[in-house]
Short mmCIF file of C-alpha atoms and ligand atoms in Angstrom, two decimals:
data_model
loop_
_atom_site.label_atom_id
_atom_site.label_comp_id
_atom_site.label_asym_id
_atom_site.label_seq_id
_atom_site.Cartn_x
_atom_site.Cartn_y
_atom_site.Cartn_z
CA MET A 1 4.93 110.71 3.16
CA SER A 2 2.50 110.67 0.28
CA LYS A 3 4.90 108.34 -1.49
CA GLU A 4 4.54 105.89 1.40
CA ILE A 5 0.79 106.09 1.24
CA ALA A 6 0.90 105.39 -2.46
CA LYS A 7 3.04 102.34 -1.75
CA LEU A 8 0.65 101.09 0.90
CA ARG A 9 -2.25 101.35 -1.50
CA GLN A 10 -0.65 98.57 -3.48
CA MET A 11 -0.65 96.22 -0.50
CA PRO A 12 -2.68 93.09 -1.19
CA ALA A 13 -5.40 92.13 1.28
CA VAL A 14 -5.21 88.90 3.28
CA ASP A 15 -8.05 87.45 1.21
CA GLU A 16 -6.28 88.16 -2.02
CA VAL A 17 -3.20 86.21 -0.94
CA LEU A 18 -5.43 83.50 0.46
CA ARG A 19 -7.03 82.99 -2.96
CA THR A 20 -3.76 82.34 -4.79
CA GLU A 21 -3.00 78.87 -6.15
CA GLN A 22 0.11 78.62 -4.01
CA ILE A 23 -1.84 79.12 -0.82
CA ALA A 24 -4.49 76.64 -1.98
CA ALA A 25 -1.69 74.07 -2.22
CA LEU A 26 -0.44 75.01 1.22
CA LEU A 27 -3.94 74.60 2.68
CA GLN A 28 -3.93 70.97 1.55
CA LYS A 29 -1.18 70.30 4.02
CA HIS A 30 -1.56 72.81 6.83
CA PRO A 31 -4.38 74.01 9.08
CA ARG A 32 -6.13 77.10 7.78
CA VAL A 33 -5.67 79.03 11.03
CA LEU A 34 -1.90 78.74 10.77
CA VAL A 35 -1.87 79.72 7.10
CA VAL A 36 -4.09 82.76 7.66
CA GLU A 37 -2.05 83.83 10.66
CA SER A 38 1.13 83.51 8.58
CA ILE A 39 -0.33 85.61 5.74
CA ARG A 40 -1.26 88.31 8.21
CA GLU A 41 2.21 88.33 9.71
CA ALA A 42 3.94 88.33 6.32
CA LEU A 43 1.82 91.26 5.11
CA ASP A 44 2.47 93.17 8.33
CA GLU A 45 6.17 92.74 7.84
CA ILE A 46 6.04 94.00 4.27
CA ARG A 47 3.90 96.95 5.33
CA ASN A 48 6.41 97.90 8.03
CA ASP A 49 9.26 97.60 5.56
CA LEU A 50 7.46 99.86 3.10
CA ILE A 51 6.87 102.49 5.74
CA ASN A 52 10.43 102.40 7.05
CA GLU A 53 12.42 101.96 3.88
CA SER A 54 13.41 105.15 2.17
CA ASP A 55 14.54 103.53 -1.06
CA SER A 56 11.51 102.36 -2.96
CA ARG A 57 11.16 98.86 -4.32
CA PRO A 58 9.21 98.21 -7.52
CA LEU A 59 5.68 98.49 -6.39
CA GLU A 60 3.72 96.14 -8.54
CA ARG A 61 1.12 94.17 -6.69
CA ASP A 62 2.45 90.90 -8.15
CA VAL A 63 5.82 91.55 -6.59
CA LEU A 64 4.24 92.28 -3.23
CA ILE A 65 2.17 89.10 -3.42
CA SER A 66 5.18 87.00 -4.29
CA ASP A 67 7.12 88.63 -1.41
CA ALA A 68 4.25 87.82 0.88
CA LEU A 69 4.16 84.19 -0.31
CA GLN A 70 7.84 83.75 0.53
CA GLY A 71 7.15 85.05 4.01
CA VAL A 72 4.16 82.76 4.37
CA TYR A 73 6.14 79.66 3.36
CA SER A 74 8.84 80.19 5.92
CA ARG A 75 6.35 81.08 8.65
CA VAL A 76 4.13 78.07 7.99
CA ALA A 77 7.19 75.80 7.93
CA GLN A 78 8.24 77.23 11.29
CA LYS A 79 4.77 76.83 12.82
CA ALA A 80 4.39 73.29 11.46
CA ARG A 81 7.48 72.05 13.27
CA PRO A 82 6.55 69.91 16.25
CA ALA A 83 7.44 71.39 19.61
CA LEU A 84 9.11 68.12 20.60
CA ARG A 85 11.78 67.50 17.97
CA ARG A 86 14.59 65.12 17.26
CA VAL A 87 18.00 66.07 18.62
CA LEU A 88 21.35 64.56 17.68
CA ASN A 89 23.04 64.14 21.05
CA ALA A 90 26.75 64.74 20.61
CA THR A 91 27.27 65.80 24.23
CA GLY A 92 28.57 62.42 25.36
CA VAL A 93 26.15 62.61 28.30
CA VAL A 94 24.36 59.28 27.99
CA LEU A 95 21.44 60.02 30.33
CA HIS A 96 20.89 63.65 29.42
CA THR A 97 17.74 64.64 31.28
CA ASN A 98 17.19 67.67 29.03
CA LEU A 99 17.44 65.44 25.97
CA GLY A 100 15.01 62.80 27.22
CA ARG A 101 17.33 60.46 29.18
CA SER A 102 17.25 56.94 27.69
CA ILE A 103 16.43 56.10 24.10
CA LEU A 104 14.54 52.85 23.71
CA SER A 105 15.69 49.49 22.40
CA VAL A 106 14.29 48.15 19.12
CA SER A 107 11.99 45.75 20.93
CA ALA A 108 10.70 48.50 23.24
CA ARG A 109 9.99 50.73 20.25
CA GLU A 110 8.12 47.94 18.54
CA ALA A 111 6.10 47.25 21.67
CA VAL A 112 5.11 50.92 21.93
CA SER A 113 4.13 51.01 18.30
CA GLN A 114 1.94 47.87 18.63
CA VAL A 115 0.11 49.22 21.62
CA ALA A 116 -0.24 52.68 20.08
CA GLN A 117 -1.91 51.29 16.96
CA ASN A 118 -4.14 48.65 18.44
CA TYR A 119 -6.38 47.91 21.37
CA CYS A 120 -4.65 45.83 24.01
CA ASN A 121 -5.29 43.82 27.18
CA LEU A 122 -4.26 46.65 29.49
CA GLU A 123 -6.82 45.72 32.12
CA LEU A 124 -8.32 42.54 30.74
CA ASN A 125 -7.11 39.16 31.87
CA LEU A 126 -7.18 37.23 28.59
CA ALA A 127 -6.94 33.86 30.36
CA SER A 128 -10.00 34.32 32.57
CA GLY A 129 -11.89 36.93 30.58
CA LYS A 130 -12.22 38.92 33.80
CA ARG A 131 -10.92 42.32 34.68
CA GLY A 132 -7.13 42.33 34.93
CA SER A 133 -4.63 44.71 36.48
CA ARG A 134 -2.26 46.86 34.48
CA TYR A 135 0.24 46.42 37.29
CA SER A 136 0.48 42.68 36.79
CA LEU A 137 1.86 43.17 33.25
CA VAL A 138 5.42 43.81 34.40
CA GLU A 139 5.24 42.43 37.92
CA ASP A 140 6.38 38.89 37.11
CA LEU A 141 9.40 40.14 35.20
CA LEU A 142 10.40 42.55 37.96
CA VAL A 143 10.05 39.83 40.60
CA ARG A 144 12.15 37.45 38.55
CA LEU A 145 14.87 40.00 37.80
CA THR A 146 15.17 41.55 41.25
CA GLY A 147 14.36 38.69 43.58
CA ALA A 148 11.75 40.79 45.37
CA GLU A 149 8.36 39.33 46.34
CA SER A 150 6.28 41.91 44.52
CA ALA A 151 6.46 44.99 42.32
CA LEU A 152 4.53 48.07 41.26
CA VAL A 153 5.20 50.59 38.51
CA VAL A 154 4.15 54.25 38.61
CA ASN A 155 4.75 57.33 36.50
CA ASN A 156 8.28 58.18 37.68
CA ASN A 157 10.62 57.57 40.58
CA ALA A 158 9.74 60.83 42.33
CA GLY A 159 6.17 59.51 42.39
CA ALA A 160 7.38 56.12 43.57
CA VAL A 161 9.17 57.69 46.57
CA LEU A 162 6.14 59.83 47.40
CA LEU A 163 3.83 56.83 47.24
CA ALA A 164 6.12 54.54 49.22
CA VAL A 165 6.85 57.02 52.01
CA GLY A 166 3.22 58.16 52.14
CA THR A 167 1.94 54.60 52.40
CA LEU A 168 4.45 53.54 55.04
CA ALA A 169 4.72 56.62 57.20
CA LYS A 170 1.93 59.17 56.71
CA GLY A 171 1.46 61.06 59.97
CA ARG A 172 4.46 59.23 61.44
CA SER A 173 8.19 59.79 61.28
CA VAL A 174 10.91 58.63 58.91
CA ILE A 175 14.58 58.51 59.82
CA VAL A 176 17.07 59.71 57.17
CA SER A 177 20.79 60.45 57.34
CA ARG A 178 21.82 64.12 57.01
CA GLY A 179 24.27 62.99 54.33
CA GLN A 180 21.37 61.78 52.17
CA LEU A 181 19.02 64.77 52.06
CA VAL A 182 19.33 64.88 48.29
CA GLU A 183 18.07 67.43 45.82
CA ILE A 184 17.64 65.68 42.49
CA GLY A 185 16.80 68.75 40.46
CA GLY A 186 13.74 70.84 39.91
CA SER A 187 11.85 70.68 43.16
CA PHE A 188 12.57 67.10 44.12
CA ARG A 189 14.22 67.37 47.50
CA ILE A 190 13.94 64.60 50.02
CA PRO A 191 12.75 66.92 52.85
CA ASP A 192 10.03 68.36 50.57
CA VAL A 193 8.90 64.95 49.40
CA MET A 194 8.65 63.92 53.03
CA GLU A 195 6.43 66.88 53.77
CA GLN A 196 4.26 66.20 50.71
CA SER A 197 3.75 62.60 51.74
CA GLY A 198 2.58 63.67 55.18
CA ALA A 199 5.48 61.99 56.97
CA ARG A 200 7.79 63.71 59.48
CA LEU A 201 11.46 63.78 58.66
CA VAL A 202 13.86 62.91 61.46
CA GLU A 203 17.44 63.75 60.45
CA VAL A 204 20.27 61.80 62.00
CA GLY A 205 24.06 61.89 61.89
CA THR A 206 26.07 64.58 60.17
CA THR A 207 26.72 65.50 56.56
CA ASN A 208 29.81 63.31 56.31
CA LYS A 209 29.19 60.57 58.88
CA THR A 210 26.11 58.71 59.96
CA HIS A 211 26.50 55.58 62.08
CA LEU A 212 24.06 52.80 62.80
CA ARG A 213 23.90 54.00 66.42
CA ASP A 214 22.58 57.38 65.20
CA TYR A 215 19.59 55.62 63.66
CA ARG A 216 19.14 53.41 66.68
CA ARG A 217 19.08 56.37 69.06
CA ALA A 218 16.52 58.25 66.98
CA ILE A 219 13.96 55.44 66.93
CA ASP A 220 10.94 56.13 69.11
CA SER A 221 7.24 55.27 69.21
CA GLU A 222 6.57 57.65 66.30
CA THR A 223 9.03 55.98 63.93
CA ASN A 224 7.57 54.03 61.02
CA LEU A 225 10.36 53.84 58.47
CA LEU A 226 14.14 53.81 58.04
CA LEU A 227 14.97 55.44 54.70
CA HIS A 228 18.23 55.11 52.78
CA VAL A 229 18.61 57.50 49.82
CA HIS A 230 21.22 56.99 47.14
CA THR A 231 23.33 60.16 46.85
CA SER A 232 22.92 59.89 43.09
CA ASN A 233 24.32 63.16 41.86
CA TYR A 234 27.01 63.96 44.42
CA ARG A 235 29.67 62.23 46.46
CA ILE A 236 30.91 62.93 49.93
CA VAL A 237 34.58 62.00 50.01
CA GLY A 238 37.28 62.04 52.67
CA PHE A 239 36.38 61.47 56.34
CA THR A 240 33.04 59.77 55.77
CA HIS A 241 30.82 56.96 56.91
CA GLU A 242 27.51 55.85 55.49
CA THR A 243 25.37 53.19 57.12
CA SER A 244 24.66 50.49 54.58
CA VAL A 245 21.25 49.13 53.61
CA LYS A 246 22.35 45.82 55.05
CA GLU A 247 23.08 47.32 58.48
CA LEU A 248 19.79 49.22 58.38
CA ALA A 249 17.97 46.01 57.49
CA GLU A 250 19.44 44.33 60.56
CA LEU A 251 18.26 47.22 62.71
CA GLY A 252 14.88 47.01 60.98
CA GLY A 253 14.74 43.32 61.79
CA GLU A 254 15.46 44.00 65.48
CA THR A 255 12.95 46.82 65.82
CA GLY A 256 10.25 45.64 63.44
CA LEU A 257 10.65 48.76 61.26
CA PRO A 258 10.58 48.56 57.46
CA VAL A 259 13.66 49.75 55.54
CA MET A 260 13.34 51.53 52.24
CA SER A 261 16.11 52.24 49.75
CA ASP A 262 15.60 54.92 47.09
CA LEU A 263 18.23 53.90 44.55
CA GLY A 264 17.41 56.68 42.09
CA SER A 265 19.15 55.25 39.06
CA GLY A 266 18.70 51.60 39.95
CA PHE A 267 20.21 49.05 37.60
CA LEU A 268 20.26 45.33 37.13
CA ILE A 269 23.75 44.77 35.73
CA ASP A 270 26.98 45.64 37.55
CA LEU A 271 28.87 47.92 35.17
CA SER A 272 32.19 47.93 37.06
CA PRO A 273 33.77 45.39 34.65
CA PHE A 274 33.41 48.15 32.02
CA GLY A 275 35.37 50.71 33.99
CA LEU A 276 32.41 52.35 35.71
CA PRO A 277 32.24 52.67 39.52
CA TYR A 278 30.88 49.73 41.47
CA GLU A 279 27.44 50.39 42.93
CA PRO A 280 24.97 47.86 44.35
CA THR A 281 22.38 46.60 41.89
CA VAL A 282 18.67 46.38 42.64
CA GLN A 283 19.00 42.61 43.24
CA GLU A 284 21.81 43.16 45.74
CA THR A 285 19.81 45.81 47.57
CA VAL A 286 16.85 43.45 47.81
CA ALA A 287 19.15 40.65 48.97
CA ASP A 288 20.67 42.99 51.58
CA GLY A 289 17.25 43.08 53.17
CA ALA A 290 15.58 46.31 51.98
CA ASP A 291 11.81 45.89 52.34
CA VAL A 292 11.13 48.42 49.58
CA VAL A 293 13.40 49.60 46.75
CA THR A 294 12.52 52.41 44.34
CA PHE A 295 14.28 53.35 41.09
CA SER A 296 13.77 55.05 37.73
CA GLY A 297 12.81 53.37 34.49
CA ASP A 298 14.71 55.78 32.25
CA LYS A 299 18.03 56.18 34.03
CA LEU A 300 20.56 53.34 33.92
CA LEU A 301 17.84 50.77 33.32
CA GLY A 302 17.51 52.29 29.85
CA GLY A 303 13.73 52.11 29.50
CA PRO A 304 10.84 54.57 29.46
CA GLN A 305 10.14 57.16 32.17
CA ALA A 306 8.70 55.19 35.07
CA GLY A 307 9.02 54.73 38.81
CA ILE A 308 9.63 51.13 39.79
CA ILE A 309 8.88 49.89 43.28
CA VAL A 310 9.89 46.38 44.32
CA GLY A 311 9.69 44.81 47.75
CA ARG A 312 7.76 42.77 50.25
CA LYS A 313 4.33 41.71 49.04
CA GLU A 314 2.45 42.90 52.11
CA ILE A 315 3.90 46.42 51.66
CA ILE A 316 3.39 46.59 47.89
CA ASP A 317 -0.23 45.45 48.38
CA ARG A 318 -0.80 48.39 50.72
CA MET A 319 0.63 50.75 48.10
CA LYS A 320 -1.66 49.32 45.43
CA LYS A 321 -4.63 50.31 47.61
CA ASN A 322 -3.38 53.87 48.18
CA PRO A 323 -5.52 56.32 46.11
CA LEU A 324 -2.29 58.08 45.15
CA THR A 325 -1.42 55.02 43.01
CA ARG A 326 -4.30 55.88 40.68
CA ALA A 327 -3.02 59.44 40.35
CA LEU A 328 0.49 58.23 39.58
CA ARG A 329 -0.38 55.35 37.32
CA ALA A 330 1.76 54.48 34.34
CA ASP A 331 0.12 54.51 30.90
CA LYS A 332 -0.03 51.66 28.41
CA LEU A 333 2.80 52.98 26.20
CA THR A 334 5.11 53.12 29.20
CA LEU A 335 4.15 49.66 30.33
CA ALA A 336 4.70 48.26 26.84
CA ALA A 337 8.16 49.83 26.59
CA LEU A 338 9.09 48.82 30.13
CA GLN A 339 8.06 45.22 29.66
CA ALA A 340 10.09 44.94 26.46
CA THR A 341 13.11 46.58 28.13
CA LEU A 342 12.93 44.30 31.16
CA ARG A 343 12.68 41.27 28.89
CA GLU A 344 16.07 42.19 27.42
CA TYR A 345 17.56 41.69 30.87
CA LEU A 346 16.60 38.02 30.94
CA ASP A 347 19.80 37.65 28.93
CA PRO A 348 22.17 40.24 30.47
CA GLU A 349 24.90 39.65 27.87
CA LEU A 350 22.45 40.50 25.14
CA ALA A 351 21.01 43.46 27.06
CA LEU A 352 24.45 45.07 27.01
CA HIS A 353 24.09 45.27 23.24
CA THR A 354 20.37 45.80 22.71
CA VAL A 355 19.60 48.40 25.41
CA PRO A 356 21.05 51.62 23.94
CA THR A 357 21.91 53.15 27.33
CA LEU A 358 23.97 50.10 28.29
CA ARG A 359 25.49 49.88 24.83
CA MET A 360 26.71 53.48 24.96
CA LEU A 361 28.07 53.18 28.50
CA THR A 362 30.01 50.01 27.82
CA MET A 363 31.35 50.95 24.39
CA ASP A 364 35.11 50.52 24.31
CA LEU A 365 37.50 53.29 23.46
CA GLY A 366 38.67 51.61 20.24
CA GLU A 367 35.15 51.62 18.87
CA ILE A 368 34.58 55.24 19.85
CA GLU A 369 37.86 56.21 18.22
CA GLN A 370 36.75 54.53 15.00
CA LYS A 371 33.44 56.35 15.06
CA ALA A 372 35.12 59.68 15.77
CA THR A 373 37.57 59.13 12.90
CA ARG A 374 34.72 58.32 10.56
CA LEU A 375 32.72 61.36 11.68
CA ALA A 376 35.75 63.64 11.27
CA GLY A 377 36.17 62.34 7.69
CA LEU A 378 32.51 62.91 6.87
CA ILE A 379 32.62 66.44 8.26
CA ARG A 380 35.80 67.26 6.31
CA THR A 381 34.09 66.11 3.12
CA GLU A 382 30.86 68.00 3.74
CA ALA A 383 32.05 71.11 5.52
CA GLY A 384 35.86 71.06 5.49
CA ASP A 385 35.91 74.44 3.77
CA TYR A 386 34.21 76.05 6.72
CA LEU A 387 35.49 74.14 9.72
CA ASN A 388 38.82 73.04 11.08
CA VAL A 389 38.33 69.42 12.14
CA SER A 390 40.55 67.55 14.61
CA LEU A 391 40.40 64.72 17.14
CA GLU A 392 40.95 65.15 20.90
CA ASN A 393 40.93 62.87 23.91
CA GLY A 394 38.25 63.62 26.48
CA ALA A 395 35.68 62.14 28.82
CA SER A 396 31.99 61.28 28.47
CA GLN A 397 29.47 61.39 31.32
CA VAL A 398 26.82 59.01 32.60
CA GLY A 399 24.39 61.84 33.39
CA GLY A 400 20.85 61.67 34.77
CA GLY A 401 22.28 62.27 38.23
CA ALA A 402 24.03 58.90 38.19
CA MET A 403 27.70 58.06 38.84
CA PRO A 404 28.73 61.73 39.01
CA THR A 405 32.42 60.94 39.41
CA ALA A 406 32.65 58.53 36.48
CA ASP A 407 34.41 59.94 33.43
CA PRO A 408 34.56 57.23 30.78
CA PRO A 409 37.35 58.08 28.31
CA THR A 410 36.31 59.11 24.84
CA VAL A 411 37.60 60.62 21.61
CA LEU A 412 36.05 63.92 20.60
CA VAL A 413 35.69 65.52 17.19
CA ALA A 414 36.71 69.15 17.71
CA LEU A 415 35.37 71.78 15.31
CA ARG A 416 36.73 75.28 14.97
CA PRO A 417 34.68 77.37 12.54
CA HIS A 418 36.62 79.65 10.17
CA GLU A 419 34.16 82.49 9.83
CA LEU A 420 31.52 82.06 12.47
CA SER A 421 31.91 82.33 16.20
CA VAL A 422 31.35 79.05 18.07
CA GLU A 423 28.32 80.62 19.76
CA GLU A 424 26.80 81.46 16.39
CA LEU A 425 27.49 77.92 15.17
CA THR A 426 25.85 76.28 18.19
CA THR A 427 22.85 78.61 18.03
CA ARG A 428 22.30 77.70 14.41
CA LEU A 429 22.74 74.00 15.13
CA ARG A 430 19.97 74.14 17.71
CA ASN A 431 17.63 75.35 15.01
CA THR A 432 18.32 72.78 12.33
CA ASP A 433 16.13 69.75 11.89
CA PRO A 434 17.23 67.58 13.56
CA ALA A 435 18.98 69.86 16.02
CA LEU A 436 22.59 69.06 16.89
CA VAL A 437 23.87 69.59 20.43
CA GLY A 438 27.49 69.18 21.47
CA ARG A 439 29.78 70.74 24.08
CA VAL A 440 31.65 74.03 23.77
CA HIS A 441 35.15 74.30 25.18
CA ASP A 442 38.02 76.62 24.36
CA LEU A 443 36.33 78.20 21.33
CA LYS A 444 35.68 74.78 19.86
CA LEU A 445 32.54 72.74 19.40
CA LEU A 446 33.23 69.21 20.69
CA LEU A 447 31.25 66.25 19.39
CA ASP A 448 31.29 62.98 21.33
CA THR A 449 30.26 60.00 19.19
CA ARG A 450 29.54 57.80 22.22
CA THR A 451 25.97 59.15 22.20
CA LEU A 452 25.56 59.16 18.40
CA ARG A 453 24.49 56.05 16.53
CA ASP A 454 26.44 54.97 13.44
CA GLU A 455 23.60 55.86 11.12
CA GLU A 456 23.47 59.36 12.60
CA LEU A 457 27.04 60.26 11.62
CA PRO A 458 26.31 61.24 7.97
CA LEU A 459 23.37 63.28 9.23
CA VAL A 460 25.62 65.19 11.62
CA ALA A 461 27.95 66.08 8.75
CA ARG A 462 25.04 67.19 6.55
CA VAL A 463 23.55 69.35 9.26
CA LEU A 464 26.94 71.02 9.74
CA ARG A 465 27.26 71.70 6.04
CA GLN A 466 23.76 73.13 5.89
CA VAL A 467 24.50 75.51 8.73
CA CYS A 468 27.89 76.59 7.39
CA THR A 469 26.76 77.21 3.82
CA GLU A 470 23.70 79.16 4.92
CA VAL A 471 26.01 81.57 6.65
CA THR A 472 28.65 82.22 4.03
CA LYS A 473 26.17 82.62 1.19
C1 PLP B 501 16.56 60.56 39.86
C2 PLP B 501 16.21 60.29 41.26
C3 PLP B 501 14.89 60.40 41.71
C4 PLP B 501 13.78 60.85 40.80
O1 PLP B 501 13.56 59.94 39.76
P1 PLP B 501 12.72 60.39 38.47
O2 PLP B 501 12.60 59.14 37.68
O3 PLP B 501 13.49 61.46 37.81
O4 PLP B 501 11.40 60.87 38.95
C5 PLP B 501 14.62 60.13 43.02
N1 PLP B 501 15.59 59.76 43.88
C6 PLP B 501 16.89 59.65 43.49
C7 PLP B 501 17.92 59.25 44.51
C8 PLP B 501 17.24 59.90 42.17
O5 PLP B 501 18.50 59.78 41.77
#
């Protein structure tokens, strides 16, 4: 025991480490609190080691200080990493909600950067010099692209639904099909949103079949809204019937009730020519007679997180006056990115190339195969000693709770590590910078290049080498 005490006597104090040149250099780059905290932790670790280790290390103070410095470097590096970090998405899930859904087009990124660096006319009308409205910034584009009379953008689509239902039916009832009582994820469930908005939910029909007559029968003096919800993330197949927005709009016309369609992942370009399922676009839904349509900015539209509401002017004007709109308002960075994204759609052919979400979803198999072959070659060069690399056919996913039954064909790079377990490999890959996330199947790590950009491929190979060499050292 006395030997341990003798060892501990040699322990440097926090201040002593803090005064070294090396730490002075570190303090130029990192906040003092983090550096001091790291010194404390590093010294604690050494102290514990000294107490627990039976074999004694050389006990010079210099050695202890240099040990401590090593510990401080790695701790400071760890603490300095941003909480929100870059991830290489090799999952093949294009709209991966956990990985941030859509990545932005070049023009959207530039727009965000402009607005982030400079003051802007967020609420100043530059033509008149008077106060302007942030909502008018994207309204014209949305009206032009969707054919609706008016538009409003809020923070996200969950907020858009809450605002729309609350404005149209607070204290009154809303008719929804039992087949459309969707849970999107987290706590967004249509019945709960209804309750939050202060409207009463009236369920009609059955899980698999809801007819127009079911809606008609449920209408009474309390009814204020007919709501159609896109069953984004699930499909009811077999003996089914769904009442279309068009039929609901006719009923709405007869009864004077507004019809709302929550499209979830609304989009402006029909993607069925690219092998994806046909679903009505926002324009078609508006043309079918929906009075209000809500959809997300960052699902298939491929823009920033936002909730987009388009519809009849009289209704949108009422929403603009709802105090909830202020609570849900979109910020300037979102509006900048959304405007730039929407602009891409003025030329749909071009948008298919410039909006990354559309680009990835419409990429043909030949191109994916080329990318996969290139990635496999890069990985063999960088980490072929540690990994068995092969190509496999597979399927990508749309994700983001959209087109759940679509499985666009893809070519996967399959990696089987020689010495590590696949679990160990994936754990390590989540901790590299950038992190790399793929899919695990059958003791293999599968990488789908559909969701990786060309310039990311060498980075993927380097990250794999880094992880593999760390381990076998
Ligand atoms: C995704 C989705 C929402 C929620 O949209 P967020 O943009 O995630 O808030 C609402 N309704 C439907 C039908 C959806 O698919």
